Short mmCIF file of C-alpha atoms in Angstrom, two decimals:
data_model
loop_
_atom_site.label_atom_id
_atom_site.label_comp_id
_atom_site.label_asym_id
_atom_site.label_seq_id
_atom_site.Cartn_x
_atom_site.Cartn_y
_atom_site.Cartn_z
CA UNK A 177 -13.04 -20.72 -6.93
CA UNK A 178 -16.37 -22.21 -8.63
CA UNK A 179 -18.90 -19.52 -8.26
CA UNK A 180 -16.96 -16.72 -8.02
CA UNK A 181 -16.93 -13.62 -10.76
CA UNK A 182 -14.58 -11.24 -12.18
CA UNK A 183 -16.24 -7.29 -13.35
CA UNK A 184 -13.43 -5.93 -15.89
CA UNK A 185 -15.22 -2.21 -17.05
CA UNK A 186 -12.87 0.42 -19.41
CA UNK A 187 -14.14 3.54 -20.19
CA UNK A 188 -12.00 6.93 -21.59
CA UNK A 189 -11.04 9.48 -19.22
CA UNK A 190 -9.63 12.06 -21.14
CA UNK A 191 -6.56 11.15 -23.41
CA UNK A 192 -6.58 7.63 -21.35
CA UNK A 193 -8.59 4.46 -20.99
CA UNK A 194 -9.33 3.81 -17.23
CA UNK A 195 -9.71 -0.11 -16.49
CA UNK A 196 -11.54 -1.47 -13.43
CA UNK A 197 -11.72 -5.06 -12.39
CA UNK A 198 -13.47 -6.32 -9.48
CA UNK A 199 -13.68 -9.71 -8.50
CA UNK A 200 -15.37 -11.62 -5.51
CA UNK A 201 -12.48 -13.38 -4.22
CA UNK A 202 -10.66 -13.71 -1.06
CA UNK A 203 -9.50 -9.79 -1.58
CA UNK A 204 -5.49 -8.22 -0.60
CA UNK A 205 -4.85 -7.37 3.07
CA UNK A 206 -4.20 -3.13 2.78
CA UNK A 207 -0.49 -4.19 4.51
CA UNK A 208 0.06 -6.14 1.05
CA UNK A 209 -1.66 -3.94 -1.48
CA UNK A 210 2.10 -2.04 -2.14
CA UNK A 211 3.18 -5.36 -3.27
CA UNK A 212 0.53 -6.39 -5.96
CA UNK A 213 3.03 -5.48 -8.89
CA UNK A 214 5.90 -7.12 -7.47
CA UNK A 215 7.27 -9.72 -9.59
CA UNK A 216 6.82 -13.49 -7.98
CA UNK A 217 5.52 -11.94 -4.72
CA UNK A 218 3.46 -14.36 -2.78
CA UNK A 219 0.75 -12.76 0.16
CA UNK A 220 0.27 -14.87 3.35
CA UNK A 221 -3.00 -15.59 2.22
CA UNK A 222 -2.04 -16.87 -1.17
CA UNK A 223 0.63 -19.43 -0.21
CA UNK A 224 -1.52 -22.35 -0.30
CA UNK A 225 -3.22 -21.68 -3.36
CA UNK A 226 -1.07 -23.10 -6.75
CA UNK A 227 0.31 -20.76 -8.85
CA UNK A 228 3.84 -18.83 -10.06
CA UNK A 229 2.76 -15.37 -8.48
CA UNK A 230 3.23 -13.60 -11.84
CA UNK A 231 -0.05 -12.63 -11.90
CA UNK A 232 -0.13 -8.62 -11.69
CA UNK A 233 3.12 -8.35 -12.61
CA UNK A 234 2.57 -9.61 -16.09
#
């Protein structure tokens, strides 16, 4: 939406790069949250908003 903003930080944590986003959008119910890397998966709250729900999965 206009307005809004998306935080993306990395920093090294060990042998690894941790990445962080944040974002001030509409935000995942916690009953959903075990489907964000699900392949075409939709959430209720989602379903009127355009898009292929690819998103995390990619």
């Amino acid at each position: 939406q206009p307005g809004d903003t998306i935080e993306i930080r990395a920093s090294e944590d060990g042998n690894q790069v941790r990445v962080e986003v944040a974002d001030t959008g509409p935000g995942i119910p916690p009953e959903e949250l075990d489907q964000v890397w699900t392949e075409l998966f939709r959430g209720k709250g989602a379903r009127g908003v355009p898009g292929s729900g690819l998103g995390l999965a990619l």
